[in-house]
Structure formats: C-alpha cells, structure tokens
CSV table of C-alpha atoms in Angstrom, one decimal:
chain,number,residue,atom,x,y,z
Y,268,UNK,CA,-86.7,87.2,-8.8
Y,269,UNK,CA,-89.5,85.3,-7.5
Y,270,UNK,CA,-89.1,81.2,-7.7
Y,271,UNK,CA,-92.1,79.6,-8.0
Y,272,UNK,CA,-92.0,76.3,-6.3
Y,273,UNK,CA,-94.1,73.7,-8.5
Y,274,UNK,CA,-97.0,71.4,-7.2
Y,275,UNK,CA,-95.4,67.8,-6.4
Y,276,UNK,CA,-98.5,66.4,-6.0
Y,277,UNK,CA,-99.5,65.5,-9.2
Y,278,UNK,CA,-96.1,63.4,-9.6
Y,279,UNK,CA,-96.4,61.7,-6.2
Y,280,UNK,CA,-96.7,58.3,-7.8
Y,281,UNK,CA,-93.3,58.8,-9.8
Y,282,UNK,CA,-91.5,60.3,-6.8
Y,283,UNK,CA,-92.7,57.1,-4.9
Y,284,UNK,CA,-91.6,54.8,-7.4
Y,285,UNK,CA,-88.2,56.8,-7.7
Y,286,UNK,CA,-87.7,56.5,-3.9
Y,287,UNK,CA,-88.5,52.8,-4.0
Y,288,UNK,CA,-86.2,51.9,-6.7
Y,289,UNK,CA,-83.3,53.4,-5.0
Y,290,UNK,CA,-84.1,51.9,-1.6
Y,291,UNK,CA,-84.7,48.4,-3.4
Y,292,UNK,CA,-81.3,48.9,-5.0
Y,293,UNK,CA,-79.5,49.5,-1.6
Y,294,UNK,CA,-81.2,46.7,0.0
Y,295,UNK,CA,-80.2,44.3,-2.8
Y,296,UNK,CA,-76.5,45.0,-2.3
Y,297,UNK,CA,-77.0,43.6,1.2
Y,298,UNK,CA,-78.7,40.2,0.2
Y,299,UNK,CA,-77.4,36.9,-0.8
Y,300,UNK,CA,-78.6,35.3,-3.8
Y,301,UNK,CA,-80.8,32.9,-1.6
Y,302,UNK,CA,-82.6,36.0,-0.4
Y,303,UNK,CA,-83.2,37.4,-3.6
Y,304,UNK,CA,-86.9,36.8,-3.2
Y,305,UNK,CA,-86.8,39.9,-0.8
Y,306,UNK,CA,-86.0,42.3,-3.8
Y,307,UNK,CA,-88.9,40.7,-5.6
Y,308,UNK,CA,-91.4,41.3,-2.8
Y,309,UNK,CA,-90.4,44.5,-2.3
Y,310,UNK,CA,-90.6,45.5,-6.0
Y,311,UNK,CA,-94.4,43.9,-6.1
Y,312,UNK,CA,-95.1,46.0,-2.9
Y,313,UNK,CA,-93.8,48.9,-4.7
Y,314,UNK,CA,-96.1,48.5,-7.5
Y,315,UNK,CA,-98.9,48.2,-5.0
Y,316,UNK,CA,-98.0,51.2,-3.1
Y,317,UNK,CA,-97.6,53.4,-6.6
Y,318,UNK,CA,-101.2,52.4,-7.5
Y,319,UNK,CA,-102.7,53.5,-4.1
Y,320,UNK,CA,-100.8,56.7,-4.6
Y,321,UNK,CA,-102.1,57.3,-8.1
Y,322,UNK,CA,-105.8,56.6,-7.1
Y,323,UNK,CA,-105.4,58.7,-4.0
Y,324,UNK,CA,-103.9,62.0,-6.0
Y,325,UNK,CA,-106.2,61.3,-8.8
Y,326,UNK,CA,-108.5,64.4,-9.5
Y,327,UNK,CA,-110.9,64.5,-12.4
Y,328,UNK,CA,-109.7,67.7,-13.8
Y,329,UNK,CA,-106.5,67.8,-15.5
Y,330,UNK,CA,-103.5,68.9,-13.1
Y,331,UNK,CA,-100.4,70.5,-14.8
Y,332,UNK,CA,-97.2,71.3,-12.8
Y,333,UNK,CA,-93.5,72.1,-13.4
Y,334,UNK,CA,-94.3,74.9,-15.5
Y,335,UNK,CA,-96.8,73.1,-17.6
Y,336,UNK,CA,-94.6,70.3,-18.8
Y,337,UNK,CA,-96.2,67.5,-16.8
Y,338,UNK,CA,-99.4,67.0,-16.1
Y,339,UNK,CA,-101.9,64.2,-14.2
Y,340,UNK,CA,-105.1,63.6,-16.0
Y,341,UNK,CA,-107.5,60.7,-17.0
Y,342,UNK,CA,-105.2,59.4,-19.9
Y,343,UNK,CA,-102.2,59.1,-17.2
Y,344,UNK,CA,-104.4,57.5,-14.6
Y,345,UNK,CA,-105.5,55.0,-16.5
Y,346,UNK,CA,-102.4,54.3,-18.7
Y,347,UNK,CA,-100.4,54.0,-15.1
Y,348,UNK,CA,-102.7,51.9,-13.5
Y,349,UNK,CA,-102.6,49.6,-16.3
Y,350,UNK,CA,-98.5,49.6,-16.2
Y,351,UNK,CA,-98.7,48.6,-12.6
Y,352,UNK,CA,-100.8,45.6,-13.5
Y,353,UNK,CA,-98.7,44.3,-16.3
Y,354,UNK,CA,-95.4,45.0,-15.0
Y,355,UNK,CA,-96.4,42.9,-11.7
Y,356,UNK,CA,-97.9,40.3,-13.7
Y,357,UNK,CA,-94.3,40.2,-16.0
Y,358,UNK,CA,-92.5,39.7,-12.7
Y,359,UNK,CA,-94.7,37.0,-11.4
Y,360,UNK,CA,-94.6,35.1,-15.1
Y,361,UNK,CA,-90.5,35.7,-15.2
Y,362,UNK,CA,-89.7,34.8,-11.5
Y,363,UNK,CA,-89.1,30.9,-11.9
Y,364,UNK,CA,-87.7,30.9,-15.4
Y,365,UNK,CA,-85.2,33.6,-14.2
Y,366,UNK,CA,-84.1,31.4,-11.0
Y,367,UNK,CA,-83.8,28.0,-13.6
Y,368,UNK,CA,-81.2,30.1,-15.5
Y,369,UNK,CA,-79.6,31.6,-12.6
Y,370,UNK,CA,-80.7,35.2,-13.7
Y,371,UNK,CA,-82.7,35.8,-10.7
Y,372,UNK,CA,-80.9,39.0,-9.9
Y,373,UNK,CA,-81.9,42.4,-8.2
Y,374,UNK,CA,-80.9,44.2,-11.6
Y,375,UNK,CA,-84.1,42.5,-13.2
Y,376,UNK,CA,-86.6,44.1,-10.5
Y,377,UNK,CA,-84.5,47.6,-10.2
Y,378,UNK,CA,-84.2,47.8,-13.9
Y,379,UNK,CA,-87.7,46.8,-14.7
Y,380,UNK,CA,-88.7,49.4,-11.8
Y,381,UNK,CA,-87.1,52.2,-13.3
Y,382,UNK,CA,-88.3,51.5,-17.0
Y,383,UNK,CA,-91.5,51.8,-15.7
Y,384,UNK,CA,-90.7,55.2,-14.2
Y,385,UNK,CA,-89.9,56.0,-17.3
Y,386,UNK,CA,-92.7,55.0,-18.9
Y,387,UNK,CA,-94.9,56.8,-16.4
Y,388,UNK,CA,-93.0,60.0,-17.1
Y,389,UNK,CA,-93.8,59.4,-20.8
Y,390,UNK,CA,-97.3,58.9,-20.0
Y,391,UNK,CA,-97.6,62.3,-18.0
Y,392,UNK,CA,-95.1,64.4,-19.9
Y,393,UNK,CA,-96.3,67.8,-21.6
Y,394,UNK,CA,-93.5,69.2,-23.2
Y,395,UNK,CA,-90.9,67.8,-25.7
Y,396,UNK,CA,-88.1,67.7,-22.9
Y,397,UNK,CA,-90.3,65.4,-20.2
Y,398,UNK,CA,-91.1,63.1,-23.2
Y,399,UNK,CA,-87.5,62.9,-24.1
Y,400,UNK,CA,-86.0,62.1,-20.6
Y,401,UNK,CA,-88.8,59.7,-19.9
Y,402,UNK,CA,-87.9,57.8,-23.3
Y,403,UNK,CA,-84.3,57.8,-22.5
Y,404,UNK,CA,-84.9,56.3,-19.1
Y,405,UNK,CA,-87.1,53.6,-20.4
Y,406,UNK,CA,-84.4,53.1,-23.2
Y,407,UNK,CA,-81.5,52.7,-21.2
Y,408,UNK,CA,-83.3,50.2,-18.8
Y,409,UNK,CA,-84.1,48.0,-21.7
Y,410,UNK,CA,-80.9,48.0,-23.5
Y,411,UNK,CA,-79.3,46.8,-20.1
Y,412,UNK,CA,-82.2,44.1,-19.5
Y,413,UNK,CA,-81.7,42.9,-22.9
Y,414,UNK,CA,-78.2,42.0,-22.2
Y,415,UNK,CA,-79.1,40.7,-18.4
Y,416,UNK,CA,-77.8,37.1,-19.8
Y,417,UNK,CA,-74.1,38.1,-20.0
Y,418,UNK,CA,-73.0,34.7,-21.1
Y,419,UNK,CA,-75.5,34.7,-24.2
Y,420,UNK,CA,-73.7,35.7,-27.6
Y,421,UNK,CA,-76.9,36.1,-28.7
Y,422,UNK,CA,-78.3,38.3,-26.1
Y,423,UNK,CA,-75.3,40.6,-26.1
Y,424,UNK,CA,-75.7,40.9,-30.1
Y,425,UNK,CA,-79.4,41.8,-29.5
Y,426,UNK,CA,-78.8,44.2,-27.0
Y,427,UNK,CA,-76.0,46.1,-29.3
Y,428,UNK,CA,-78.3,46.2,-32.4
Y,429,UNK,CA,-81.3,47.8,-30.1
Y,430,UNK,CA,-78.8,50.2,-28.4
Y,431,UNK,CA,-77.5,51.5,-31.9
Y,432,UNK,CA,-81.1,51.6,-33.8
Y,433,UNK,CA,-82.9,52.9,-30.7
Y,434,UNK,CA,-79.8,55.7,-30.5
Y,435,UNK,CA,-80.8,56.6,-34.1
Y,436,UNK,CA,-84.4,56.7,-33.4
Y,437,UNK,CA,-83.7,59.0,-30.4
Y,438,UNK,CA,-82.1,61.1,-32.4
Y,439,UNK,CA,-84.6,61.5,-35.5
Y,440,UNK,CA,-87.3,62.2,-32.6
Y,441,UNK,CA,-84.8,64.8,-31.2
Y,442,UNK,CA,-84.2,66.5,-34.3
Y,443,UNK,CA,-87.9,66.6,-35.3
Y,444,UNK,CA,-88.6,68.1,-31.8
Y,445,UNK,CA,-85.6,70.9,-32.3
Y,446,UNK,CA,-86.9,72.1,-35.7
Y,447,UNK,CA,-90.7,72.2,-34.2
Y,448,UNK,CA,-89.2,74.3,-31.3
Y,449,UNK,CA,-87.3,76.6,-33.7
Y,450,UNK,CA,-90.5,77.2,-35.4
Y,451,UNK,CA,-92.9,77.6,-32.5
Y,452,UNK,CA,-90.7,79.0,-29.7
Y,453,UNK,CA,-92.0,76.6,-26.9
Y,454,UNK,CA,-91.1,73.0,-25.9
Y,455,UNK,CA,-94.4,73.0,-24.3
Y,456,UNK,CA,-96.8,70.9,-25.8
Y,457,UNK,CA,-100.2,73.0,-25.0
Y,458,UNK,CA,-98.3,76.3,-26.5
Y,459,UNK,CA,-96.7,74.1,-29.4
Y,460,UNK,CA,-100.3,73.4,-30.3
Y,461,UNK,CA,-101.6,77.0,-29.7
Y,462,UNK,CA,-98.8,78.1,-32.0
Y,463,UNK,CA,-99.4,75.5,-34.7
Y,464,UNK,CA,-103.2,76.6,-34.9
Y,465,UNK,CA,-102.5,80.2,-35.1
Y,466,UNK,CA,-99.4,79.8,-37.6
Y,467,UNK,CA,-99.2,78.7,-41.5
Y,468,UNK,CA,-97.9,75.3,-42.7
Y,469,UNK,CA,-94.7,75.4,-44.3
Y,470,UNK,CA,-92.1,73.0,-45.3
Y,471,UNK,CA,-90.0,73.5,-42.7
Y,472,UNK,CA,-92.8,72.2,-40.2
Y,473,UNK,CA,-93.5,69.2,-42.1
Y,474,UNK,CA,-89.8,68.4,-42.1
Y,475,UNK,CA,-89.7,68.5,-38.5
Y,476,UNK,CA,-92.9,66.7,-38.5
Y,477,UNK,CA,-91.5,64.2,-40.7
Y,478,UNK,CA,-88.7,63.3,-38.4
Y,479,UNK,CA,-91.2,62.9,-35.1
Y,480,UNK,CA,-93.3,60.3,-37.1
Y,481,UNK,CA,-90.2,58.3,-38.0
Y,482,UNK,CA,-88.7,58.4,-34.6
Y,483,UNK,CA,-92.2,57.3,-33.0
Y,484,UNK,CA,-92.6,54.7,-35.5
Y,485,UNK,CA,-89.3,53.7,-34.6
Y,486,UNK,CA,-90.2,53.1,-31.1
Y,487,UNK,CA,-93.6,51.5,-31.6
Y,488,UNK,CA,-91.9,48.9,-34.0
Y,489,UNK,CA,-93.8,50.1,-37.1
Y,490,UNK,CA,-92.7,48.9,-40.8
Y,491,UNK,CA,-90.6,49.8,-42.2
Y,492,UNK,CA,-88.8,51.1,-39.1
Y,493,UNK,CA,-89.2,47.4,-37.7
Y,494,UNK,CA,-86.1,46.0,-38.2
Y,495,UNK,CA,-84.7,45.7,-34.9
Y,496,UNK,CA,-88.0,44.0,-33.3
Y,497,UNK,CA,-87.6,40.3,-34.4
Y,498,UNK,CA,-83.6,40.4,-33.4
Y,499,UNK,CA,-84.3,41.7,-30.1
Y,500,UNK,CA,-87.4,39.9,-29.5
Y,501,UNK,CA,-85.5,36.6,-30.4
Y,502,UNK,CA,-82.0,37.4,-28.7
Y,503,UNK,CA,-83.4,38.6,-25.5
Y,504,UNK,CA,-84.2,36.4,-22.4
Y,505,UNK,CA,-88.0,35.5,-22.9
Y,506,UNK,CA,-88.9,37.2,-19.7
Y,507,UNK,CA,-87.1,40.4,-20.8
Y,508,UNK,CA,-88.8,39.9,-24.3
Y,509,UNK,CA,-92.2,39.8,-22.1
Y,510,UNK,CA,-91.5,43.3,-21.0
Y,511,UNK,CA,-90.4,44.9,-24.4
Y,512,UNK,CA,-93.8,43.5,-25.7
Y,513,UNK,CA,-95.7,44.9,-23.4
Y,514,UNK,CA,-94.4,48.3,-21.2
Y,515,UNK,CA,-92.5,49.7,-24.1
Y,516,UNK,CA,-95.7,49.5,-26.5
Y,517,UNK,CA,-97.9,51.4,-23.7
Y,518,UNK,CA,-95.0,54.0,-23.5
Y,519,UNK,CA,-95.1,54.7,-27.4
Y,520,UNK,CA,-98.8,54.5,-27.6
Y,521,UNK,CA,-98.7,57.4,-24.9
Y,522,UNK,CA,-96.0,59.3,-26.8
Y,523,UNK,CA,-98.0,59.4,-29.6
Y,524,UNK,CA,-101.1,60.8,-28.0
Y,525,UNK,CA,-99.3,63.5,-26.4
Y,526,UNK,CA,-97.2,64.6,-29.5
Y,527,UNK,CA,-99.9,64.0,-32.2
Y,528,UNK,CA,-103.1,64.2,-30.6
Y,529,UNK,CA,-102.3,67.1,-28.0
Y,530,UNK,CA,-99.5,68.9,-29.7
Y,531,UNK,CA,-99.7,68.7,-33.2
Y,532,UNK,CA,-103.3,68.0,-33.8
Y,533,UNK,CA,-102.8,71.2,-35.9
Y,534,UNK,CA,-101.1,69.0,-38.6
Y,535,UNK,CA,-103.7,66.2,-38.5
Y,536,UNK,CA,-104.3,66.2,-42.0
Y,537,UNK,CA,-100.7,66.1,-42.7
Y,538,UNK,CA,-99.6,63.1,-40.4
Y,539,UNK,CA,-102.9,61.3,-41.0
Y,540,UNK,CA,-101.5,60.3,-44.4
Y,541,UNK,CA,-98.0,59.3,-43.1
Y,542,UNK,CA,-99.6,57.2,-40.3
Y,543,UNK,CA,-102.0,55.8,-43.0
Y,544,UNK,CA,-99.0,54.1,-45.2
Y,545,UNK,CA,-97.0,53.2,-41.8
Y,546,UNK,CA,-100.2,51.3,-40.8
Y,547,UNK,CA,-100.8,49.8,-44.2
Y,548,UNK,CA,-97.1,48.6,-44.5
Y,549,UNK,CA,-97.0,47.0,-41.0
Y,550,UNK,CA,-100.4,45.4,-41.3
Y,551,UNK,CA,-99.1,43.8,-44.7
Y,552,UNK,CA,-95.6,43.2,-43.6
Y,553,UNK,CA,-96.2,41.7,-40.3
Y,554,UNK,CA,-98.8,39.1,-41.0
Y,555,UNK,CA,-97.0,38.3,-44.5
Y,556,UNK,CA,-93.5,37.3,-43.0
Y,557,UNK,CA,-94.9,36.0,-39.9
Y,558,UNK,CA,-96.1,33.1,-42.1
Y,559,UNK,CA,-92.7,32.2,-42.7
Y,560,UNK,CA,-91.2,32.1,-39.1
Y,561,UNK,CA,-91.1,28.8,-37.1
Y,562,UNK,CA,-89.8,30.3,-34.0
Y,563,UNK,CA,-92.4,31.7,-31.9
Y,564,UNK,CA,-90.9,34.7,-30.6
Y,565,UNK,CA,-90.0,36.0,-33.9
Y,566,UNK,CA,-93.5,35.0,-34.8
Y,567,UNK,CA,-94.8,37.1,-32.2
Y,568,UNK,CA,-92.4,39.9,-33.1
Y,569,UNK,CA,-94.1,40.0,-36.6
Y,570,UNK,CA,-97.5,39.7,-35.3
Y,571,UNK,CA,-96.5,42.6,-32.8
Y,572,UNK,CA,-95.8,44.9,-35.9
Y,573,UNK,CA,-99.1,43.9,-37.9
Y,574,UNK,CA,-100.8,45.1,-34.4
Y,575,UNK,CA,-99.2,48.2,-34.2
Y,576,UNK,CA,-100.6,48.8,-37.7
Y,577,UNK,CA,-104.2,48.6,-36.1
Y,578,UNK,CA,-103.3,50.7,-33.2
Y,579,UNK,CA,-102.1,53.2,-36.0
Y,580,UNK,CA,-105.1,53.0,-37.7
Y,581,UNK,CA,-107.2,54.4,-34.7
Y,582,UNK,CA,-104.7,57.3,-34.2
Y,583,UNK,CA,-104.7,58.3,-37.6
Y,584,UNK,CA,-108.7,58.6,-37.8
Y,585,UNK,CA,-108.1,61.4,-35.4
Y,586,UNK,CA,-111.5,61.4,-33.6
Y,587,UNK,CA,-112.2,60.9,-29.9
Y,588,UNK,CA,-113.8,57.4,-31.0
Y,589,UNK,CA,-110.7,56.8,-32.9
Y,590,UNK,CA,-108.4,57.4,-30.3
Y,591,UNK,CA,-110.5,55.5,-27.6
Y,592,UNK,CA,-110.3,52.6,-30.0
Y,593,UNK,CA,-106.3,53.0,-30.5
Y,594,UNK,CA,-106.1,52.9,-26.5
Y,595,UNK,CA,-108.4,50.2,-26.2
Y,596,UNK,CA,-106.5,47.9,-28.7
Y,597,UNK,CA,-103.3,48.8,-27.4
Y,598,UNK,CA,-104.4,47.5,-24.0
Y,599,UNK,CA,-106.0,44.5,-25.2
Y,600,UNK,CA,-103.0,43.7,-27.2
Y,601,UNK,CA,-100.6,44.1,-24.1
Y,602,UNK,CA,-102.9,41.4,-22.3
Y,603,UNK,CA,-102.5,39.2,-25.3
Y,604,UNK,CA,-98.9,39.6,-26.0
Y,605,UNK,CA,-98.5,39.2,-22.2
Y,606,UNK,CA,-100.5,35.7,-22.0
Y,607,UNK,CA,-98.7,34.5,-25.3
Y,608,UNK,CA,-95.0,35.3,-23.7
Y,609,UNK,CA,-96.4,33.8,-20.4
Y,610,UNK,CA,-96.9,30.6,-22.3
Y,611,UNK,CA,-93.6,30.5,-23.6
Y,612,UNK,CA,-92.1,31.0,-20.2
Y,613,UNK,CA,-94.8,28.6,-18.6
Y,614,UNK,CA,-93.0,25.7,-21.0
Y,615,UNK,CA,-89.6,26.6,-20.7
Y,616,UNK,CA,-87.5,24.6,-18.0
Y,617,UNK,CA,-83.8,24.7,-17.0
Y,618,UNK,CA,-81.6,23.9,-20.2
Y,619,UNK,CA,-84.9,24.1,-22.5
Y,620,UNK,CA,-86.7,27.1,-24.2
Y,621,UNK,CA,-90.1,26.5,-25.5
Y,622,UNK,CA,-89.5,28.9,-28.3
Y,623,UNK,CA,-90.4,27.1,-31.2
Y,624,UNK,CA,-93.9,25.9,-32.6
Y,625,UNK,CA,-92.8,22.1,-32.3
Y,626,UNK,CA,-92.7,22.7,-28.5
Y,627,UNK,CA,-96.5,23.3,-28.3
Y,628,UNK,CA,-97.1,19.9,-30.0
Y,629,UNK,CA,-99.7,17.8,-28.2
Y,630,UNK,CA,-99.8,20.1,-25.6
Y,631,UNK,CA,-103.7,19.7,-25.5
Y,632,UNK,CA,-103.1,16.0,-24.1
Y,633,UNK,CA,-100.4,17.3,-21.8
Y,634,UNK,CA,-102.1,20.1,-20.1
Y,635,UNK,CA,-105.9,20.4,-21.6
Y,636,UNK,CA,-106.5,23.7,-19.7
Y,637,UNK,CA,-103.4,25.5,-20.6
Y,638,UNK,CA,-103.9,24.7,-24.3
Y,639,UNK,CA,-107.0,26.0,-24.1
Y,640,UNK,CA,-105.8,29.4,-22.6
Y,641,UNK,CA,-103.2,29.3,-25.4
Y,642,UNK,CA,-106.0,28.8,-27.7
Y,643,UNK,CA,-107.9,31.7,-26.4
Y,644,UNK,CA,-105.0,34.1,-26.9
Y,645,UNK,CA,-104.2,32.8,-30.7
Y,646,UNK,CA,-107.9,33.4,-31.3
Y,647,UNK,CA,-107.8,36.9,-29.5
Y,648,UNK,CA,-104.7,38.1,-31.8
Y,649,UNK,CA,-106.5,36.7,-34.9
Y,650,UNK,CA,-109.7,38.7,-33.9
Y,651,UNK,CA,-112.1,35.5,-33.8
Y,652,UNK,CA,-115.6,36.3,-32.7
Y,653,UNK,CA,-116.2,35.3,-28.9
Y,654,UNK,CA,-113.0,36.9,-27.8
Y,655,UNK,CA,-111.8,40.3,-27.1
Y,656,UNK,CA,-109.5,40.5,-29.9
Y,657,UNK,CA,-112.7,40.7,-32.2
Y,658,UNK,CA,-114.3,43.6,-30.5
Y,659,UNK,CA,-110.7,45.5,-30.8
Y,660,UNK,CA,-110.5,45.0,-34.4
Y,661,UNK,CA,-113.9,45.9,-35.0
Y,662,UNK,CA,-113.7,49.3,-33.0
Y,663,UNK,CA,-110.5,50.5,-34.7
Y,664,UNK,CA,-112.1,49.6,-38.1
Y,665,UNK,CA,-115.4,51.5,-37.2
Y,666,UNK,CA,-113.2,54.4,-36.6
Y,667,UNK,CA,-111.3,54.5,-39.8
Y,668,UNK,CA,-114.6,53.8,-42.1
Y,669,UNK,CA,-115.9,57.0,-40.4
Y,670,UNK,CA,-113.5,59.3,-41.5
Y,671,UNK,CA,-114.2,57.6,-45.0
Y,672,UNK,CA,-110.9,55.4,-45.2
Y,673,UNK,CA,-113.1,52.5,-46.2
Y,674,UNK,CA,-110.2,51.2,-48.7
Y,675,UNK,CA,-107.7,50.9,-45.5
Y,676,UNK,CA,-110.2,49.2,-43.4
Y,677,UNK,CA,-110.7,46.5,-46.2
Y,678,UNK,CA,-107.3,46.5,-46.7
Y,679,UNK,CA,-106.7,45.2,-42.9
Y,680,UNK,CA,-109.6,43.0,-43.2
Y,681,UNK,CA,-108.0,41.1,-45.9
Y,682,UNK,CA,-104.5,41.0,-44.1
Y,683,UNK,CA,-106.2,40.1,-41.0
Y,684,UNK,CA,-107.4,36.7,-42.8
Y,685,UNK,CA,-103.9,35.9,-44.4
Y,686,UNK,CA,-102.8,36.4,-40.5
Y,687,UNK,CA,-105.0,34.0,-39.2
Y,688,UNK,CA,-102.8,31.4,-40.7
Y,689,UNK,CA,-100.1,31.6,-38.4
Y,690,UNK,CA,-102.1,31.8,-35.4
Y,691,UNK,CA,-104.3,29.1,-36.3
Y,692,UNK,CA,-101.1,27.0,-37.0
Y,693,UNK,CA,-100.3,26.9,-33.3
Y,694,UNK,CA,-103.5,25.8,-32.6
Y,695,UNK,CA,-103.2,23.1,-35.1
Y,696,UNK,CA,-100.2,21.9,-33.2
Y,697,UNK,CA,-101.5,21.8,-29.9
Y,698,UNK,CA,-104.6,19.5,-30.9
Y,699,UNK,CA,-103.7,17.9,-33.9
Y,700,UNK,CA,-100.0,16.4,-33.6
Y,701,UNK,CA,-98.7,14.3,-31.1
Y,702,UNK,CA,-96.3,15.2,-28.2
Y,703,UNK,CA,-92.6,14.8,-28.7
Y,704,UNK,CA,-92.0,14.8,-25.1
Y,705,UNK,CA,-93.7,14.1,-21.6
Y,706,UNK,CA,-91.5,16.6,-19.5
Y,707,UNK,CA,-93.2,17.8,-16.4
Y,708,UNK,CA,-95.1,21.2,-16.8
Y,709,UNK,CA,-95.0,24.3,-14.4
Y,710,UNK,CA,-96.7,23.5,-11.2
Y,711,UNK,CA,-96.1,27.2,-9.7
Y,712,UNK,CA,-99.6,27.5,-8.5
Y,713,UNK,CA,-99.5,31.3,-8.6
Y,714,UNK,CA,-98.2,31.2,-12.3
Y,715,UNK,CA,-100.7,28.8,-12.9
Y,716,UNK,CA,-103.6,31.1,-11.4
Y,717,UNK,CA,-102.2,34.5,-13.3
Y,718,UNK,CA,-102.0,32.7,-16.5
Y,719,UNK,CA,-105.4,31.2,-16.2
Y,720,UNK,CA,-107.0,34.6,-15.4
Y,721,UNK,CA,-104.8,36.1,-18.4
Y,722,UNK,CA,-106.3,33.7,-20.9
Y,723,UNK,CA,-109.8,34.0,-19.7
Y,724,UNK,CA,-109.8,37.7,-19.8
Y,725,UNK,CA,-110.0,37.3,-23.4
Y,726,UNK,CA,-113.6,35.8,-23.1
Y,727,UNK,CA,-114.4,38.2,-19.8
Y,728,UNK,CA,-113.8,41.3,-22.1
Y,729,UNK,CA,-115.7,40.0,-25.0
Y,730,UNK,CA,-118.3,39.5,-23.0
Y,731,UNK,CA,-118.2,42.8,-21.2
Y,732,UNK,CA,-116.2,45.1,-23.2
Y,733,UNK,CA,-118.2,48.1,-21.9
Y,734,UNK,CA,-116.0,49.0,-18.7
Y,735,UNK,CA,-112.9,49.1,-20.5
Y,736,UNK,CA,-114.1,51.0,-23.5
Y,737,UNK,CA,-115.9,53.5,-21.1
Y,738,UNK,CA,-112.6,54.0,-19.2
Y,739,UNK,CA,-110.7,54.6,-22.9
Y,740,UNK,CA,-113.2,56.9,-23.8
Y,741,UNK,CA,-112.9,58.9,-20.7
Y,742,UNK,CA,-109.2,59.1,-20.8
Y,743,UNK,CA,-109.1,60.4,-24.6
Y,744,UNK,CA,-112.1,62.8,-23.7
Y,745,UNK,CA,-111.5,66.4,-24.8
Y,746,UNK,CA,-109.1,65.6,-27.5
C-alpha cells in the first residue's frame, strides 16, 4: 500500500495561523491582566505573518492538495488577504471598548484567530467535509465570543439562540450534503460537479439541493432564515457584533461560491429560482423592518439582511460578471459594516453603549470630522452616487439585467429607495438635532486614523473601483 504524502505548501497560511493561535493561547496563560496587550500585539503580528505567507506561496495556477479536498487559487488568495485586513481592523476598533468593560482577555484574540482560521479553511475548501470542518470551527468560536460577557443575561440569551439555530442550520446543510454524496458517490467538489453534468436531474437531487440552500441561507442571514441575526447582533458585545457582521459574511460568501458555483453549477437553472426568492424576501423584509428600529445595532442587522439580498442577486446570475459583482459587493459591504460598527465603538465608553439612534444626535457639532465619516458610511449603504455603495449596487443590478431578470432589478431599486429612509435618518440626527450630552469623545489616535481611512475608502473606491473589481474578476475567473 502506497501512502501519498500531500503537498502542505498551499495550506501554509492555515498551518501558520493554527500554530500561532496555539502559541498565543499558551503564552496568554502566563500573562497578568495588565500585560494583556502582549496577546493583542502577538495576534496582530500573526495576521501580518499570515498575509506574507499567503502571498509567498501564491501561484497563479490552482493548487489542489489533500486528495483534492483543499485548493489554493485566485479566489482563496484575494478573500484570505481581505479577511486578514478586516480581522486586524476589528481588533484595533475593539481594543479600548473591551478594556473599558473588563473584557480585554486573551480569549477574544484567540477565538478571533481560530474563527478566522475556520474562515480560511472554508475559503479554500474543495470538498463537503472540508467545508463542514471550517464552518464548525468558525461557528463554535462565534458562539463562545457572543457569550464573552458572562455577566450579561442578554449576551447569554443571544449565545444560546445562536447556538441552537446555528446547530439546526448545520444539520440541514449536512443532510443536504449527505444526499448529494449518496447520489454522486463523491465528497470532492470537482468530482461532484462532473457527476452532475453527466447525470440526470431527479427529485432526490433537488431535495438535497434544497437542504443545502437552506443551510447556506441560514449562515448568510438571508430571509426567511434570518431570525437569529437581529437578536445576536443586539445581544452580543458590539466588538463581537462587528466580528460577526464582517468575517462570517465573507465566509458564507466563500461557501456559496465553492458549493454552488464550483460544485452545483450543473443545477444552476434549479438553484437560480431559489436564490431569486431568497433575494427578493431579504431585500424587501430587511429594508421595511429596519425602518421601525430605534436601536442602531438592530437596524444594521436588518440592513445586513437587505445587503445579503443584493449579494444573492449577483450569485444567482450565474455568470462570471455576476460572481465578480457579488464578490465586489460583499467586500464593500464588509468595509461599510466595519466602519458603521466602528463608529458605535468609537462613541461608546465605560458604562455607556452608543447603540441607539438618539446617541448620534448633534454629532456634527461635537465632532464634524467623524460625523462626516458616518455620513459617508450611511450614504454608501444607501447606494448614493460618489460613494462605492452606488457602484456596488449598480454592478449586481447589471448582472441581473443581463440574464433577463429585469423585474428583480426593478424590485431591488424600489426597495433600495425605501431603505434610504432609515440610513438618512441617522444623518438627520447627526446634522439637524442638538446633542443631548457633552461627553468627551474617543481620543485614541490609532482608532481615529483607522476609522478615518475606513470612512474615506467609501469615496476612494468610488473614484477608483477598477482595481478592486479587477481583483474580483480575476478571483472568479474560470467559473
């Protein structure tokens, strides 16, 4: 019996992050609370190391390994690089917030690092088993992070809901995968794709596909499988909400691409209709229900549901342009969410959570610069021209129109106009109402610079979208 030793080089970034996470976990045991900054900086150094290794082992040709169940390709390189950037920024935004609430513990950094490792595995996954392993690693880290504030009943309740509903979603996804395995005889995605092209579509196949779509929709937070999202966003500490609202969305997008575009492309005519229904429900429900929210975290949760609908518009087009537009939209949305939740963290202080719309009253008088940053972020989420949000929405709408689904594009535009109300309401509170407090604002220079770059990127990416769009087109090339 010959034992084939797999090529470990394509998986070097994951191996490095795993080793770094273990080292940081052990090192943190010997640190006192006052020395917790060491854990923070070790984590940031690990992210830089992972980025350098990812670029060092990058090869323009796809590099499958571990029996074809893992692949390093364009998509993996771009998404992983973006995940490192978002994770590092999340830690920068969260540092002071966690310190003020006595939550600045090694667990946050280590769980964040291992959650990112799960995301990396999902991005490079090329078999059902690898996808599930990455998904569970990310999910378990997220459940624990939501319950980080052990003295908060709200956080404990949110963690429990997230755990129960997440387990149900994982079960559905696993059930769908098991049906597909039974019908195709393979767990490796390229082999499943070949079997589906060669075989006939039958009821059992559609049954398995339906369970996979439901599991994916749950993880992405698409309506009507969104019920966990507002409660978890609201109940979790804001620094954790920031992590969930960005990293997990990128992971879910990668899962859609690997499973649907790579593996189940032969069933596109079948999953296209399902995604159209999910997109329509997400855009409609997200935008309408968000209007009724006075809590900013809940409003951003329903906003996330509507943005998920737009991402699905690009995916359901099933074309290279559609996939690139969906990826572009997801990356831009992650930056927008990063900035919006960053602003909540920036305004919050010990004993005060700036979660409500009223907390943004008169911000323009207290800090004209950061009111302008929030304005850019809200305009980008609305899709106002001169911000990258406009270009992101336009690109997915073009992709949908090109596959003759004009009605869906018109529907999305109408509900975008409806959704503009709640984004512009934040701007109105900042510029046209008086402040109710004169509390001092954040003076952390690192966070101020990071938040400013984040806000200005909404303008910069509108003026120069070509670079990011070209990266997305390259990443999805060949599909």
